[in-house]
Amino acid sequence: MIPGADDAITRDGKALILAYDHGLEHGPVDFEPVPETTDPSTVFDVGTHDAVTAVAVQKGVAEAYYPSYEDDVTLLAKLNGTSNLWMGEPDSAVNWSVDYAAEVGADAIGFTLYGGSNYEVEMAEEFRKAQENAREHDMGVVMWSYPRGQGLKDDTSPGTIAYASRLGLELGADIAKVKYPGSPDAMNWAVQSAGDMRVVMSGGSKTSDEAFLSTVREAMDAGASGLAVGRNVFQRENPEAILDGLEAVIFDDASVDEALAATAALEASD
Ligand code: FBP
């Protein structure tokens, strides 16, 4: 990590990254709850909310849709990704170069590392090239640090998630995005394990407003620097309302009740 390298994708040292690479990673099934989200413009519109510090997308979506949003959205180029159709050991193809991402207008790159996969060595070498190239462009580096693979029994155990965040520090990320390890103590251990590098929580599948805001509150209390979230925002009928609540928790240190009130305020005015 380099202090300040992630300034473009953080606010007051905190991040709320709206991830929208699901069309590749999971397929259109993730858009079924709110079919309008099949259209990337719908989600870029959500990404113009003040709370969102960057929108993370793959190359094809960026080059087709980002030109219409470059004044209102900060672009995080998710460089690698694999479809759910792939049945092999966890791996992720590098789909665009850092140079091309810079040309399209990205301020940061995102890169998945499956520590523990039989392809970990190749993925780490690909990360090395991307990370060093990002430095040449003064771009921030976010690692989607997801240990998984044949040998891994529990990919969200406290020890595994602490190792995931540490991999980000060791390999030169500015931010590591990790799954929530299930408790504030375990999240705190993951944050401590990353030294001065920021750790953000991954959103996961959609839950209720209260459950989601409570988990985010726990993660923030445990020292997390925010959130990288997809489904828990864009699978809601009113994504702006949950973003109001998340903004309150992440940037204004609000309680869950205060955040729920912020969420309800917008819903009431609809
Ligand atoms: P969610 O908040 O919807 O979980 O999105 C975060 C994310 O990392 C996406 O960027 C990615 O598409 C997805 O999760 C991958 O999830 P998984 O590999 O666990 O199925």
PDB file of N, CA, C and O in Angstrom, residues 21-47:
ATOM      1  N   ASP A  21     -20.192  -6.444 -11.086  1.00  0.00           N
ATOM      2  CA  ASP A  21     -19.536  -7.373 -12.011  1.00  0.00           C
ATOM      3  C   ASP A  21     -20.267  -8.714 -11.993  1.00  0.00           C
ATOM      4  O   ASP A  21     -19.770  -9.725 -12.474  1.00  0.00           O
ATOM      5  N   HIS A  22     -21.469  -8.701 -11.423  1.00  0.00           N
ATOM      6  CA  HIS A  22     -22.211  -9.950 -11.203  1.00  0.00           C
ATOM      7  C   HIS A  22     -22.665 -10.616 -12.490  1.00  0.00           C
ATOM      8  O   HIS A  22     -22.849 -11.829 -12.527  1.00  0.00           O
ATOM      9  N   GLY A  23     -22.884  -9.803 -13.548  1.00  0.00           N
ATOM     10  CA  GLY A  23     -23.293 -10.383 -14.822  1.00  0.00           C
ATOM     11  C   GLY A  23     -22.267 -11.384 -15.318  1.00  0.00           C
ATOM     12  O   GLY A  23     -22.618 -12.377 -15.957  1.00  0.00           O
ATOM     13  N   LEU A  24     -20.992 -11.115 -15.001  1.00  0.00           N
ATOM     14  CA  LEU A  24     -19.935 -12.081 -15.336  1.00  0.00           C
ATOM     15  C   LEU A  24     -19.827 -13.163 -14.257  1.00  0.00           C
ATOM     16  O   LEU A  24     -19.825 -14.358 -14.560  1.00  0.00           O
ATOM     17  N   GLU A  25     -19.720 -12.749 -13.009  1.00  0.00           N
ATOM     18  CA  GLU A  25     -19.398 -13.701 -11.928  1.00  0.00           C
ATOM     19  C   GLU A  25     -20.532 -14.691 -11.632  1.00  0.00           C
ATOM     20  O   GLU A  25     -20.274 -15.845 -11.298  1.00  0.00           O
ATOM     21  N   HIS A  26     -21.759 -14.202 -11.701  1.00  0.00           N
ATOM     22  CA  HIS A  26     -22.907 -15.061 -11.339  1.00  0.00           C
ATOM     23  C   HIS A  26     -23.875 -15.284 -12.494  1.00  0.00           C
ATOM     24  O   HIS A  26     -24.670 -16.223 -12.458  1.00  0.00           O
ATOM     25  N   GLY A  27     -23.886 -14.341 -13.433  1.00  0.00           N
ATOM     26  CA  GLY A  27     -24.832 -14.414 -14.547  1.00  0.00           C
ATOM     27  C   GLY A  27     -26.071 -13.580 -14.287  1.00  0.00           C
ATOM     28  O   GLY A  27     -26.272 -13.052 -13.177  1.00  0.00           O
ATOM     29  N   PRO A  28     -26.922 -13.440 -15.294  1.00  0.00           N
ATOM     30  CA  PRO A  28     -28.117 -12.580 -15.194  1.00  0.00           C
ATOM     31  C   PRO A  28     -29.073 -12.970 -14.063  1.00  0.00           C
ATOM     32  O   PRO A  28     -29.949 -12.182 -13.717  1.00  0.00           O
ATOM     33  N   VAL A  29     -28.895 -14.149 -13.493  1.00  0.00           N
ATOM     34  CA  VAL A  29     -29.768 -14.559 -12.383  1.00  0.00           C
ATOM     35  C   VAL A  29     -29.767 -13.507 -11.265  1.00  0.00           C
ATOM     36  O   VAL A  29     -30.799 -13.304 -10.602  1.00  0.00           O
ATOM     37  N   ASP A  30     -28.653 -12.796 -11.079  1.00  0.00           N
ATOM     38  CA  ASP A  30     -28.592 -11.788 -10.010  1.00  0.00           C
ATOM     39  C   ASP A  30     -29.449 -10.562 -10.314  1.00  0.00           C
ATOM     40  O   ASP A  30     -29.698  -9.742  -9.435  1.00  0.00           O
ATOM     41  N   PHE A  31     -29.885 -10.429 -11.575  1.00  0.00           N
ATOM     42  CA  PHE A  31     -30.700  -9.262 -11.938  1.00  0.00           C
ATOM     43  C   PHE A  31     -32.197  -9.577 -11.864  1.00  0.00           C
ATOM     44  O   PHE A  31     -33.027  -8.678 -12.014  1.00  0.00           O
ATOM     45  N   GLU A  32     -32.526 -10.843 -11.649  1.00  0.00           N
ATOM     46  CA  GLU A  32     -33.947 -11.228 -11.659  1.00  0.00           C
ATOM     47  C   GLU A  32     -34.776 -10.525 -10.586  1.00  0.00           C
ATOM     48  O   GLU A  32     -35.915 -10.143 -10.854  1.00  0.00           O
ATOM     49  N   PRO A  33     -34.249 -10.315  -9.349  1.00  0.00           N
ATOM     50  CA  PRO A  33     -35.094  -9.653  -8.342  1.00  0.00           C
ATOM     51  C   PRO A  33     -35.556  -8.257  -8.769  1.00  0.00           C
ATOM     52  O   PRO A  33     -36.655  -7.838  -8.412  1.00  0.00           O
ATOM     53  N   VAL A  34     -34.697  -7.527  -9.494  1.00  0.00           N
ATOM     54  CA  VAL A  34     -35.072  -6.201 -10.016  1.00  0.00           C
ATOM     55  C   VAL A  34     -34.623  -6.181 -11.481  1.00  0.00           C
ATOM     56  O   VAL A  34     -33.496  -5.775 -11.792  1.00  0.00           O
ATOM     57  N   PRO A  35     -35.475  -6.618 -12.379  1.00  0.00           N
ATOM     58  CA  PRO A  35     -35.046  -6.820 -13.773  1.00  0.00           C
ATOM     59  C   PRO A  35     -34.429  -5.593 -14.446  1.00  0.00           C
ATOM     60  O   PRO A  35     -33.604  -5.727 -15.346  1.00  0.00           O
ATOM     61  N   GLU A  36     -34.803  -4.391 -13.976  1.00  0.00           N
ATOM     62  CA  GLU A  36     -34.227  -3.173 -14.572  1.00  0.00           C
ATOM     63  C   GLU A  36     -32.702  -3.140 -14.415  1.00  0.00           C
ATOM     64  O   GLU A  36     -32.002  -2.469 -15.178  1.00  0.00           O
ATOM     65  N   THR A  37     -32.177  -3.873 -13.410  1.00  0.00           N
ATOM     66  CA  THR A  37     -30.726  -3.818 -13.161  1.00  0.00           C
ATOM     67  C   THR A  37     -29.935  -4.609 -14.207  1.00  0.00           C
ATOM     68  O   THR A  37     -28.703  -4.561 -14.206  1.00  0.00           O
ATOM     69  N   THR A  38     -30.644  -5.297 -15.092  1.00  0.00           N
ATOM     70  CA  THR A  38     -29.953  -5.926 -16.222  1.00  0.00           C
ATOM     71  C   THR A  38     -29.289  -4.848 -17.075  1.00  0.00           C
ATOM     72  O   THR A  38     -28.241  -5.079 -17.683  1.00  0.00           O
ATOM     73  N   ASP A  39     -29.913  -3.666 -17.102  1.00  0.00           N
ATOM     74  CA  ASP A  39     -29.376  -2.529 -17.854  1.00  0.00           C
ATOM     75  C   ASP A  39     -28.326  -1.814 -16.984  1.00  0.00           C
ATOM     76  O   ASP A  39     -28.670  -1.229 -15.952  1.00  0.00           O
ATOM     77  N   PRO A  40     -27.061  -1.837 -17.391  1.00  0.00           N
ATOM     78  CA  PRO A  40     -26.014  -1.212 -16.565  1.00  0.00           C
ATOM     79  C   PRO A  40     -26.279   0.259 -16.241  1.00  0.00           C
ATOM     80  O   PRO A  40     -25.851   0.743 -15.185  1.00  0.00           O
ATOM     81  N   SER A  41     -27.013   0.956 -17.108  1.00  0.00           N
ATOM     82  CA  SER A  41     -27.296   2.378 -16.826  1.00  0.00           C
ATOM     83  C   SER A  41     -28.048   2.531 -15.510  1.00  0.00           C
ATOM     84  O   SER A  41     -27.840   3.504 -14.766  1.00  0.00           O
ATOM     85  N   THR A  42     -28.945   1.580 -15.227  1.00  0.00           N
ATOM     86  CA  THR A  42     -29.727   1.643 -13.987  1.00  0.00           C
ATOM     87  C   THR A  42     -28.794   1.641 -12.776  1.00  0.00           C
ATOM     88  O   THR A  42     -28.991   2.396 -11.815  1.00  0.00           O
ATOM     89  N   VAL A  43     -27.768   0.812 -12.832  1.00  0.00           N
ATOM     90  CA  VAL A  43     -26.877   0.694 -11.670  1.00  0.00           C
ATOM     91  C   VAL A  43     -25.870   1.854 -11.646  1.00  0.00           C
ATOM     92  O   VAL A  43     -25.515   2.354 -10.574  1.00  0.00           O
ATOM     93  N   PHE A  44     -25.424   2.310 -12.812  1.00  0.00           N
ATOM     94  CA  PHE A  44     -24.590   3.529 -12.821  1.00  0.00           C
ATOM     95  C   PHE A  44     -25.367   4.703 -12.239  1.00  0.00           C
ATOM     96  O   PHE A  44     -24.806   5.545 -11.532  1.00  0.00           O
ATOM     97  N   ASP A  45     -26.684   4.785 -12.528  1.00  0.00           N
ATOM     98  CA  ASP A  45     -27.495   5.857 -11.932  1.00  0.00           C
ATOM     99  C   ASP A  45     -27.443   5.761 -10.399  1.00  0.00           C
ATOM    100  O   ASP A  45     -27.290   6.772  -9.708  1.00  0.00           O
ATOM    101  N   VAL A  46     -27.564   4.533  -9.884  1.00  0.00           N
ATOM    102  CA  VAL A  46     -27.478   4.331  -8.427  1.00  0.00           C
ATOM    103  C   VAL A  46     -26.097   4.786  -7.933  1.00  0.00           C
ATOM    104  O   VAL A  46     -25.953   5.375  -6.858  1.00  0.00           O
ATOM    105  N   GLY A  47     -25.084   4.527  -8.745  1.00  0.00           N
ATOM    106  CA  GLY A  47     -23.708   4.881  -8.373  1.00  0.00           C
ATOM    107  C   GLY A  47     -23.442   6.370  -8.288  1.00  0.00           C
ATOM    108  O   GLY A  47     -22.392   6.794  -7.792  1.00  0.00           O
TER     109      GLY A  47
END
